[in-house]
Amino acid sequence: MLVRLRALAFAVVSLAAAFGAHAGVVYHEEISGDLSGDGLAPTSVELAVGSNEIYGSTGRTVEAGTDRDYFAISVPTGHEIIALIEKAGTTTVGGVAFLAVQTGSQVTVPVTPDDATGLLGWIHYFGATEDRDILADLGSNGFGATDFVPPLPAGDYAFWVQDTGLGSASYGFDFVIAPVPEPSAAAALLLGLLAFGLARGLPKRGVGRQMLSRRLAAIALFAATVAGAASARAGIVYDEAVSGDFSGDGLAPTSVVLEPGSNQIFGVTGRVVLDPDRDYFTVTIPDGYRFVALIELAGTSINSQVSFLGIQGGPQVTVETFAGDATGLLGWTHYHGTDVDIDILPAVGAGGDGATGFVPPLPAGAYSFWIQDFGDGDADYGLDIVVALPEPGVSVALLLACTALAAARAGRARG
């Protein structure tokens, strides 16, 4: 029996290790040759679970014209693209370069289109001194593109990379592939507990059978309650139209109480003549919980091209409003108006320019927010701070359930 349990534990650990595998560099033009310049016949690049780094160069010469790079990838069934990291060291020639994605195995959009119709998404990237996740931005630029909210599901995708500046620019992108999130650990434990009860054997008849059936039903109800509590939604927790203006002082931000689940915050920022309306508020993620997403809600608007959102660890924003860089901030982003909900937490964590930076989720603790639109007039915003309990991996839950099942069977054998 002990040998069997050890074998089971080894199998589960091996499976978990496989899920966490990192593929590293999967294509490098200096090693594998130039990527295709034909969108209808892009270079095929094979991805694996984890990190998949692709390096190349683009740009333009007087003699040869524009060097466009096209490559196609496939995300396996049961997996998804959870991040697209613009790697540190990426450069541009003219200050801006272009990256686009189209669903399928080809890029059929012409090289000089009137708009982005036919593309799933696109972005102008600006070079990077540190890694930053651009997947959310890739899916939110519109102009005729379909747009999407990360992660990207299993399927075929073709990419187009181009810098129109004169000269050569190097780029690096990391496609992070992960299994689709596992079913709730509570559900896995429920199955294990039911199996445990059944393995001990239901009496064929009488009061004993009824009592055991009731116990199993109680277990099922408890597990369902736990699962429901973990996904509880708190709804709107602050609306300036109802609760009054947020503080304009980073050293005395408005305190907002969060609950597990969805915590929607609505406000207005902008500028009247030379008087900006900055909003500051602070939240606390309770012990045992995590800050898993920051959703920019549909209907958020801006006055100019971008608005600013910064986060600092702690109960205050101590960074000066006209600081030379983002030192002191945990992260920041320039957000755009949106007509679809989009998670901007990865973008906040990849803001750079002196900010500490982070990879979501954020742990328990106090966080203070700074929101500002630099354009004249009012700009409405809506944010949803999603707070969740970290669940134990379903593999661990299933291992415990299987161990209980084996122990039950051993008990029956001895009886």
Coordinates of N, CA and C in Angstrom, one line a residue, residues 167-373:
G167 N 16.8 52.0 -40.9 CA 17.8 51.4 -40.1 C 17.2 50.0 -39.6
S168 N 17.9 49.5 -38.6 CA 17.6 48.1 -38.1 C 17.2 48.2 -36.6
A169 N 16.1 47.6 -36.2 CA 15.7 47.6 -34.8 C 15.5 46.1 -34.3
S170 N 16.0 45.8 -33.2 CA 15.9 44.5 -32.6 C 14.7 44.4 -31.7
Y171 N 14.1 43.2 -31.7 CA 12.9 43.0 -30.8 C 13.0 41.7 -30.2
G172 N 12.3 41.5 -29.0 CA 12.2 40.3 -28.3 C 10.8 40.2 -27.7
F173 N 10.1 39.1 -28.0 CA 8.7 38.9 -27.4 C 8.7 37.5 -26.7
D174 N 8.0 37.5 -25.6 CA 7.9 36.2 -24.9 C 6.4 35.9 -24.8
F175 N 6.0 34.8 -25.4 CA 4.7 34.3 -25.3 C 4.5 33.3 -24.2
V176 N 3.8 33.7 -23.2 CA 3.7 32.8 -22.0 C 2.4 32.0 -22.1
I177 N 2.6 30.7 -22.2 CA 1.5 29.7 -22.3 C 1.3 29.0 -21.0
A178 N 0.0 28.8 -20.6 CA -0.3 28.1 -19.4 C -1.6 27.3 -19.6
P179 N -1.7 26.2 -18.8 CA -2.9 25.4 -18.9 C -4.1 26.3 -18.5
V180 N -5.3 26.0 -19.1 CA -6.5 26.7 -18.7 C -6.7 26.4 -17.2
P181 N -7.1 27.4 -16.4 CA -7.2 27.2 -14.9 C -8.0 26.0 -14.6
E182 N -7.4 25.3 -13.6 CA -8.0 24.0 -13.2 C -9.3 24.2 -12.5
P183 N -10.2 23.2 -12.5 CA -11.4 23.3 -11.7 C -11.1 23.6 -10.3
S184 N -12.1 24.2 -9.6 CA -12.0 24.5 -8.2 C -11.5 23.4 -7.4
A185 N -10.5 23.7 -6.5 CA -10.0 22.7 -5.6 C -11.1 22.2 -4.7
A186 N -12.1 23.1 -4.4 CA -13.2 22.6 -3.5 C -14.0 21.5 -4.2
A187 N -14.1 21.7 -5.5 CA -14.9 20.6 -6.3 C -14.1 19.3 -6.3
A188 N -12.8 19.5 -6.4 CA -11.9 18.3 -6.5 C -12.0 17.5 -5.1
L189 N -11.9 18.3 -4.0 CA -12.0 17.7 -2.7 C -13.4 17.1 -2.5
L190 N -14.4 17.7 -3.0 CA -15.8 17.2 -2.9 C -15.8 15.8 -3.5
L191 N -15.3 15.7 -4.7 CA -15.3 14.4 -5.4 C -14.5 13.3 -4.6
G192 N -13.4 13.8 -4.0 CA -12.6 12.9 -3.2 C -13.3 12.4 -2.0
L193 N -14.0 13.4 -1.3 CA -14.7 13.0 -0.1 C -15.9 12.1 -0.4
L194 N -16.6 12.4 -1.5 CA -17.6 11.5 -1.9 C -17.1 10.1 -2.2
A195 N -16.0 10.0 -2.9 CA -15.4 8.7 -3.2 C -15.0 8.0 -1.9
F196 N -14.4 8.8 -0.9 CA -14.0 8.2 0.3 C -15.2 7.6 1.0
G197 N -16.4 8.3 1.0 CA -17.6 7.8 1.7 C -18.1 6.6 1.0
L198 N -18.1 6.6 -0.3 CA -18.6 5.4 -1.1 C -17.6 4.2 -0.9
A199 N -16.3 4.5 -0.8 CA -15.4 3.4 -0.7 C -15.5 2.7 0.6
R200 N -16.0 3.3 1.6 CA -16.2 2.7 2.9 C -17.4 1.8 2.8
G201 N -18.3 2.0 1.8 CA -19.4 1.1 1.6 C -20.7 1.6 2.2
L202 N -21.6 1.9 1.4 CA -23.0 2.2 1.9 C -23.6 0.9 2.4
P203 N -24.3 0.9 3.6 CA -25.1 -0.2 4.0 C -26.2 -0.5 3.0
K204 N -26.5 -1.7 2.8 CA -27.5 -2.1 1.8 C -28.9 -1.6 2.1
R205 N -29.2 -1.4 3.4 CA -30.5 -1.0 3.8 C -30.5 -0.4 5.2
G206 N -31.6 0.2 5.5 CA -31.9 0.6 6.9 C -31.4 2.0 7.2
V207 N -31.3 2.2 8.6 CA -31.0 3.6 9.1 C -29.6 4.0 8.8
G208 N -28.7 3.0 8.8 CA -27.3 3.3 8.5 C -27.1 3.9 7.1
R209 N -27.8 3.3 6.1 CA -27.7 3.9 4.8 C -28.2 5.3 4.7
Q210 N -29.3 5.6 5.4 CA -29.9 6.9 5.4 C -28.9 7.9 6.0
M211 N -28.3 7.5 7.2 CA -27.4 8.5 7.9 C -26.2 8.8 7.0
L212 N -25.6 7.8 6.4 CA -24.4 8.0 5.6 C -24.8 8.9 4.4
S213 N -25.9 8.6 3.8 CA -26.3 9.4 2.6 C -26.5 10.9 3.0
R214 N -27.0 11.1 4.2 CA -27.2 12.5 4.7 C -25.9 13.2 4.9
R215 N -24.9 12.4 5.5 CA -23.6 13.0 5.7 C -22.9 13.4 4.4
L216 N -23.0 12.5 3.3 CA -22.5 12.9 2.0 C -23.2 14.1 1.4
A217 N -24.5 14.2 1.6 CA -25.2 15.4 1.1 C -24.7 16.7 1.9
A218 N -24.4 16.5 3.2 CA -24.0 17.7 4.0 C -22.6 18.1 3.5
I219 N -21.7 17.1 3.1 CA -20.4 17.4 2.6 C -20.5 18.2 1.3
A220 N -21.4 17.7 0.4 CA -21.6 18.4 -0.9 C -22.1 19.8 -0.7
L221 N -23.1 20.1 0.3 CA -23.6 21.4 0.5 C -22.5 22.3 1.1
F222 N -21.6 21.8 2.0 CA -20.5 22.5 2.5 C -19.5 23.0 1.4
A223 N -19.1 22.0 0.6 CA -18.2 22.3 -0.5 C -18.8 23.4 -1.5
A224 N -20.1 23.3 -1.8 CA -20.8 24.3 -2.6 C -20.8 25.6 -2.0
T225 N -21.0 25.7 -0.6 CA -21.0 26.9 0.1 C -19.6 27.6 0.1
V226 N -18.5 26.8 0.3 CA -17.2 27.3 0.2 C -16.9 27.9 -1.2
A227 N -17.3 27.1 -2.2 CA -17.0 27.6 -3.6 C -17.8 28.9 -3.8
G228 N -19.0 29.0 -3.3 CA -19.8 30.2 -3.5 C -19.2 31.4 -2.8
A229 N -18.7 31.1 -1.6 CA -18.0 32.2 -0.8 C -16.8 32.7 -1.5
A230 N -16.0 31.8 -2.1 CA -14.8 32.2 -2.8 C -15.1 33.1 -4.0
S231 N -16.2 32.9 -4.6 CA -16.5 33.7 -5.8 C -17.5 34.8 -5.5
A232 N -17.7 35.2 -4.2 CA -18.6 36.2 -3.9 C -18.3 37.5 -4.6
R233 N -19.3 38.3 -4.9 CA -19.1 39.5 -5.6 C -19.7 40.7 -4.7
A234 N -18.9 41.6 -4.4 CA -19.3 42.7 -3.6 C -20.0 43.8 -4.3
G235 N -19.8 44.0 -5.7 CA -20.4 45.0 -6.4 C -19.8 46.4 -6.3
I236 N -20.6 47.4 -6.3 CA -20.1 48.8 -6.2 C -19.7 49.1 -4.8
V237 N -18.5 49.5 -4.6 CA -18.0 49.9 -3.2 C -17.8 51.4 -3.1
Y238 N -17.6 52.1 -4.2 CA -17.5 53.6 -4.1 C -17.9 54.2 -5.4
D239 N -18.8 55.2 -5.4 CA -19.2 56.0 -6.6 C -19.2 57.4 -6.2
E240 N -18.3 58.2 -6.8 CA -18.2 59.7 -6.5 C -19.6 60.4 -6.6
A241 N -20.4 59.9 -7.5 CA -21.8 60.6 -7.7 C -22.6 60.3 -6.4
V242 N -22.3 59.3 -5.6 CA -23.1 59.0 -4.5 C -22.4 59.3 -3.2
S243 N -21.1 59.0 -3.1 CA -20.4 59.1 -1.9 C -19.5 60.4 -1.8
G244 N -19.5 61.2 -2.8 CA -18.7 62.4 -2.8 C -17.3 62.2 -3.5
D245 N -16.7 63.4 -3.8 CA -15.4 63.4 -4.4 C -14.3 62.6 -3.7
F246 N -13.5 61.9 -4.4 CA -12.3 61.4 -3.8 C -11.3 62.5 -3.3
S247 N -10.5 62.1 -2.4 CA -9.5 63.1 -1.9 C -8.6 63.5 -3.1
G248 N -8.1 64.8 -3.0 CA -7.2 65.2 -4.0 C -5.8 65.3 -3.4
D249 N -5.6 64.7 -2.2 CA -4.3 64.7 -1.5 C -3.8 63.3 -1.3
G250 N -2.6 63.0 -1.9 CA -2.1 61.7 -1.9 C -1.7 61.3 -0.5
L251 N -1.4 62.3 0.4 CA -1.0 61.9 1.8 C -2.2 61.7 2.7
A252 N -3.4 62.0 2.2 CA -4.7 61.7 2.9 C -5.7 61.1 2.0
P253 N -5.4 60.0 1.3 CA -6.4 59.4 0.3 C -7.7 58.9 1.0
T254 N -8.7 58.9 0.2 CA -10.0 58.3 0.7 C -9.8 56.8 0.9
S255 N -10.3 56.3 2.0 CA -10.3 54.9 2.4 C -11.5 54.2 1.8
V256 N -11.2 53.1 1.0 CA -12.3 52.3 0.4 C -12.2 50.9 0.9
V257 N -13.3 50.4 1.5 CA -13.3 49.0 2.1 C -13.6 48.0 1.0
L258 N -12.8 47.0 0.8 CA -13.0 46.0 -0.2 C -13.6 44.7 0.5
E259 N -14.2 43.9 -0.4 CA -14.7 42.6 0.0 C -14.2 41.5 -1.0
P260 N -14.3 40.2 -0.6 CA -13.9 39.2 -1.6 C -14.8 39.3 -2.9
G261 N -14.2 39.2 -4.0 CA -14.9 39.3 -5.3 C -14.7 40.6 -6.0
S262 N -15.8 41.1 -6.6 CA -15.7 42.3 -7.4 C -16.0 43.6 -6.5
N263 N -15.1 44.6 -6.7 CA -15.2 45.8 -6.0 C -15.1 47.0 -7.0
Q264 N -16.3 47.5 -7.4 CA -16.3 48.5 -8.5 C -16.2 49.9 -7.9
I265 N -15.4 50.7 -8.5 CA -15.1 52.1 -8.1 C -15.4 53.0 -9.3
F266 N -16.2 54.0 -9.1 CA -16.5 54.9 -10.2 C -16.2 56.4 -9.8
G267 N -15.6 57.1 -10.7 CA -15.2 58.5 -10.4 C -15.0 59.3 -11.6
V268 N -14.7 60.6 -11.4 CA -14.5 61.5 -12.5 C -13.1 62.2 -12.3
T269 N -12.3 62.3 -13.3 CA -11.1 63.1 -13.2 C -11.1 64.0 -14.4
G270 N -10.0 64.8 -14.6 CA -9.9 65.7 -15.7 C -9.2 67.0 -15.3
R271 N -9.5 68.1 -16.0 CA -8.8 69.3 -15.7 C -9.7 70.5 -16.1
V272 N -9.8 71.5 -15.3 CA -10.4 72.8 -15.6 C -9.4 73.9 -15.7
V273 N -9.2 74.4 -16.9 CA -8.1 75.3 -17.2 C -6.8 74.7 -16.7
L274 N -6.1 75.2 -15.7 CA -4.9 74.6 -15.2 C -5.0 73.9 -13.9
D275 N -6.2 73.6 -13.5 CA -6.5 73.0 -12.2 C -6.9 71.5 -12.4
P276 N -5.9 70.6 -12.3 CA -6.3 69.1 -12.5 C -7.0 68.6 -11.3
D277 N -7.9 67.7 -11.6 CA -8.7 66.9 -10.6 C -8.0 65.6 -10.4
R278 N -7.1 65.5 -9.4 CA -6.5 64.2 -9.1 C -7.3 63.4 -8.1
D279 N -7.5 62.1 -8.3 CA -8.2 61.3 -7.3 C -7.2 60.4 -6.6
Y280 N -7.3 60.3 -5.3 CA -6.5 59.4 -4.5 C -7.4 58.6 -3.6
F281 N -7.2 57.3 -3.6 CA -7.9 56.4 -2.6 C -7.0 55.3 -2.2
T282 N -7.3 54.7 -1.1 CA -6.5 53.6 -0.5 C -7.3 52.4 -0.2
V283 N -6.8 51.2 -0.4 CA -7.5 50.0 -0.1 C -6.6 49.0 0.7
T284 N -7.2 48.1 1.3 CA -6.5 47.0 2.0 C -7.0 45.7 1.6
I285 N -6.0 44.8 1.1 CA -6.3 43.5 0.7 C -6.2 42.6 2.0
P286 N -7.2 42.0 2.5 CA -7.1 41.3 3.8 C -6.1 40.1 3.8
D287 N -5.6 39.8 4.9 CA -4.7 38.6 5.1 C -5.4 37.4 4.5
G288 N -4.6 36.6 3.7 CA -5.1 35.4 3.2 C -5.7 35.6 1.8
Y289 N -5.9 36.8 1.3 CA -6.5 37.1 0.0 C -5.4 37.7 -0.9
R290 N -5.8 37.8 -2.2 CA -4.9 38.4 -3.2 C -5.7 39.3 -4.1
F291 N -4.9 40.3 -4.6 CA -5.4 41.3 -5.6 C -5.1 40.7 -6.9
V292 N -6.2 40.1 -7.6 CA -5.9 39.2 -8.8 C -6.2 39.9 -10.1
A293 N -7.0 41.0 -10.1 CA -7.2 41.7 -11.3 C -7.7 43.1 -11.1
L294 N -7.4 44.0 -12.0 CA -7.8 45.4 -12.0 C -8.5 45.7 -13.3
I295 N -9.8 45.6 -13.3 CA -10.6 45.7 -14.6 C -10.9 47.2 -14.9
E296 N -10.4 47.7 -16.0 CA -10.9 48.9 -16.5 C -12.3 48.7 -17.1
L297 N -13.3 49.3 -16.6 CA -14.7 48.9 -16.9 C -15.1 49.6 -18.2
A298 N -16.0 48.9 -19.0 CA -16.5 49.5 -20.2 C -17.2 50.8 -19.9
G299 N -17.0 51.8 -20.7 CA -17.6 53.2 -20.5 C -16.6 54.2 -20.0
T300 N -15.4 53.7 -19.6 CA -14.3 54.6 -19.1 C -13.9 55.5 -20.3
S301 N -13.8 56.8 -20.0 CA -13.5 57.7 -21.1 C -12.2 58.5 -20.7
I302 N -11.7 59.2 -21.7 CA -10.5 60.1 -21.5 C -10.7 61.4 -22.3
N303 N -10.0 62.4 -21.8 CA -10.2 63.7 -22.5 C -9.2 63.8 -23.6
S304 N -7.9 63.4 -23.4 CA -6.9 63.4 -24.4 C -6.7 62.0 -24.9
Q305 N -5.5 61.6 -25.2 CA -5.2 60.3 -25.7 C -5.1 59.2 -24.6
V306 N -4.6 59.7 -23.5 CA -4.4 58.7 -22.4 C -4.7 59.4 -21.1
S307 N -5.0 58.5 -20.0 CA -5.0 59.0 -18.7 C -4.0 58.2 -17.9
F308 N -3.8 58.6 -16.6 CA -2.8 58.0 -15.8 C -3.3 57.4 -14.6
L309 N -2.8 56.1 -14.2 CA -3.2 55.5 -13.0 C -1.9 54.9 -12.4
G310 N -1.6 55.3 -11.1 CA -0.5 54.8 -10.4 C -0.9 54.1 -9.1
I311 N -0.1 53.1 -8.7 CA -0.3 52.4 -7.4 C 1.0 52.5 -6.6
Q312 N 0.9 52.8 -5.3 CA 2.0 52.8 -4.4 C 1.6 51.8 -3.2
G313 N 2.6 51.0 -2.8 CA 2.4 50.2 -1.6 C 2.2 51.0 -0.4
G314 N 1.2 50.7 0.5 CA 1.1 51.5 1.7 C -0.2 52.3 1.7
P315 N -0.4 53.1 2.7 CA -1.7 53.8 2.9 C -1.7 55.2 2.3
Q316 N -0.6 55.6 1.6 CA -0.4 57.0 1.0 C 0.2 56.9 -0.3
V317 N 0.0 58.0 -1.1 CA 0.8 58.2 -2.3 C 1.8 59.4 -2.0
T318 N 3.0 59.0 -1.8 CA 4.0 60.1 -1.4 C 4.8 60.6 -2.6
V319 N 4.6 60.0 -3.8 CA 5.3 60.5 -5.0 C 4.8 61.9 -5.4
E320 N 5.6 62.8 -5.8 CA 5.2 64.1 -6.2 C 4.5 64.1 -7.5
T321 N 3.5 65.0 -7.7 CA 2.7 65.0 -8.9 C 3.5 65.4 -10.1
F322 N 4.6 66.0 -10.0 CA 5.5 66.3 -11.1 C 6.9 65.7 -11.0
A323 N 6.9 64.5 -10.5 CA 8.1 63.8 -10.3 C 8.8 63.5 -11.6
G324 N 10.1 63.4 -11.6 CA 10.9 63.2 -12.9 C 10.7 61.8 -13.4
D325 N 10.4 60.8 -12.5 CA 10.2 59.5 -13.0 C 9.2 58.8 -12.0
A326 N 9.1 57.5 -12.1 CA 8.1 56.8 -11.3 C 8.6 56.1 -10.0
T327 N 9.8 56.6 -9.6 CA 10.4 56.0 -8.4 C 9.5 56.2 -7.2
G328 N 9.3 55.2 -6.5 CA 8.4 55.2 -5.3 C 7.0 54.6 -5.6
L329 N 6.7 54.5 -6.9 CA 5.4 53.8 -7.2 C 5.7 52.3 -7.4
L330 N 4.7 51.5 -7.0 CA 4.8 50.1 -7.3 C 4.6 49.8 -8.8
G331 N 3.7 50.6 -9.4 CA 3.5 50.4 -10.8 C 2.6 51.5 -11.3
W332 N 2.4 51.6 -12.6 CA 1.6 52.7 -13.2 C 1.3 52.3 -14.7
T333 N 0.3 52.9 -15.2 CA 0.0 52.7 -16.7 C -0.7 54.0 -17.2
H334 N -0.6 54.2 -18.5 CA -1.5 55.1 -19.2 C -2.7 54.3 -19.7
Y335 N -3.9 54.6 -19.3 CA -5.0 53.8 -19.7 C -5.8 54.6 -20.8
H336 N -6.4 53.9 -21.7 CA -7.2 54.4 -22.8 C -8.7 54.2 -22.4
G337 N -9.5 55.0 -23.0 CA -10.9 54.7 -22.9 C -11.3 53.4 -23.5
T338 N -12.4 52.7 -23.0 CA -12.7 51.4 -23.5 C -14.2 51.2 -23.5
D339 N -14.6 50.4 -24.5 CA -16.0 50.0 -24.5 C -16.2 48.5 -24.2
V340 N -15.1 47.9 -23.7 CA -15.2 46.5 -23.2 C -14.3 46.5 -21.9
D341 N -14.7 45.6 -21.0 CA -13.9 45.4 -19.7 C -12.6 44.8 -20.1
I342 N -11.5 45.3 -19.5 CA -10.2 44.8 -19.7 C -9.3 44.9 -18.5
D343 N -8.6 43.8 -18.2 CA -7.7 43.7 -17.0 C -6.4 44.5 -17.3
I344 N -6.2 45.6 -16.6 CA -5.0 46.4 -16.8 C -3.9 46.1 -15.7
L345 N -4.2 45.2 -14.8 CA -3.2 45.0 -13.7 C -1.8 44.6 -14.2
P346 N -1.7 43.7 -15.2 CA -0.4 43.4 -15.7 C 0.3 44.6 -16.3
A347 N -0.4 45.5 -17.0 CA 0.2 46.7 -17.5 C 0.6 47.6 -16.4
V348 N -0.1 47.7 -15.3 CA 0.3 48.6 -14.2 C 1.6 48.0 -13.7
G349 N 1.7 46.7 -13.5 CA 2.9 46.1 -13.0 C 4.2 46.2 -13.9
A350 N 3.9 46.5 -15.2 CA 5.0 46.6 -16.1 C 5.3 48.1 -16.5
G351 N 4.9 49.0 -15.7 CA 5.0 50.4 -16.1 C 6.4 50.9 -16.3
G352 N 7.3 50.4 -15.4 CA 8.8 50.8 -15.6 C 9.0 52.3 -15.2
D353 N 10.1 52.8 -15.8 CA 10.5 54.2 -15.6 C 10.8 54.5 -14.1
G354 N 11.4 53.5 -13.4 CA 11.7 53.7 -12.0 C 10.8 53.1 -11.1
A355 N 9.6 52.7 -11.5 CA 8.6 52.0 -10.6 C 9.2 50.6 -10.2
T356 N 8.8 50.1 -9.1 CA 9.2 48.8 -8.6 C 8.9 47.7 -9.5
G357 N 7.6 47.7 -10.0 CA 7.1 46.7 -10.9 C 6.7 45.4 -10.1
F358 N 5.8 44.7 -10.8 CA 5.3 43.4 -10.1 C 4.7 42.6 -11.2
V359 N 4.5 41.3 -10.9 CA 3.7 40.4 -11.7 C 2.5 40.0 -10.9
P360 N 1.3 40.2 -11.4 CA 0.1 39.8 -10.6 C 0.1 38.3 -10.3
P361 N -0.7 37.9 -9.2 CA -1.5 38.8 -8.3 C -0.6 39.5 -7.3
L362 N -1.2 40.5 -6.7 CA -0.6 41.2 -5.6 C -1.0 40.6 -4.2
P363 N -0.1 40.5 -3.3 CA -0.5 39.9 -2.0 C -1.3 40.8 -1.1
A364 N -1.7 40.3 0.1 CA -2.4 41.1 1.0 C -1.6 42.3 1.5
G365 N -2.3 43.4 1.8 CA -1.6 44.6 2.2 C -2.3 45.8 1.8
A366 N -1.8 47.0 2.1 CA -2.4 48.3 1.8 C -1.8 48.8 0.4
Y367 N -2.7 49.3 -0.4 CA -2.3 49.9 -1.7 C -3.0 51.2 -1.9
S368 N -2.3 52.2 -2.4 CA -2.9 53.5 -2.6 C -2.9 53.8 -4.1
F369 N -4.0 54.4 -4.6 CA -4.2 54.7 -6.0 C -4.2 56.2 -6.3
W370 N -3.6 56.5 -7.5 CA -3.6 57.9 -8.0 C -4.1 57.9 -9.4
I371 N -5.2 58.6 -9.7 CA -5.8 58.6 -11.0 C -5.9 60.1 -11.5
Q372 N -5.5 60.3 -12.8 CA -5.5 61.6 -13.3 C -5.6 61.6 -14.8
D373 N -6.4 62.5 -15.3 CA -6.5 62.8 -16.8 C -6.0 64.2 -17.0

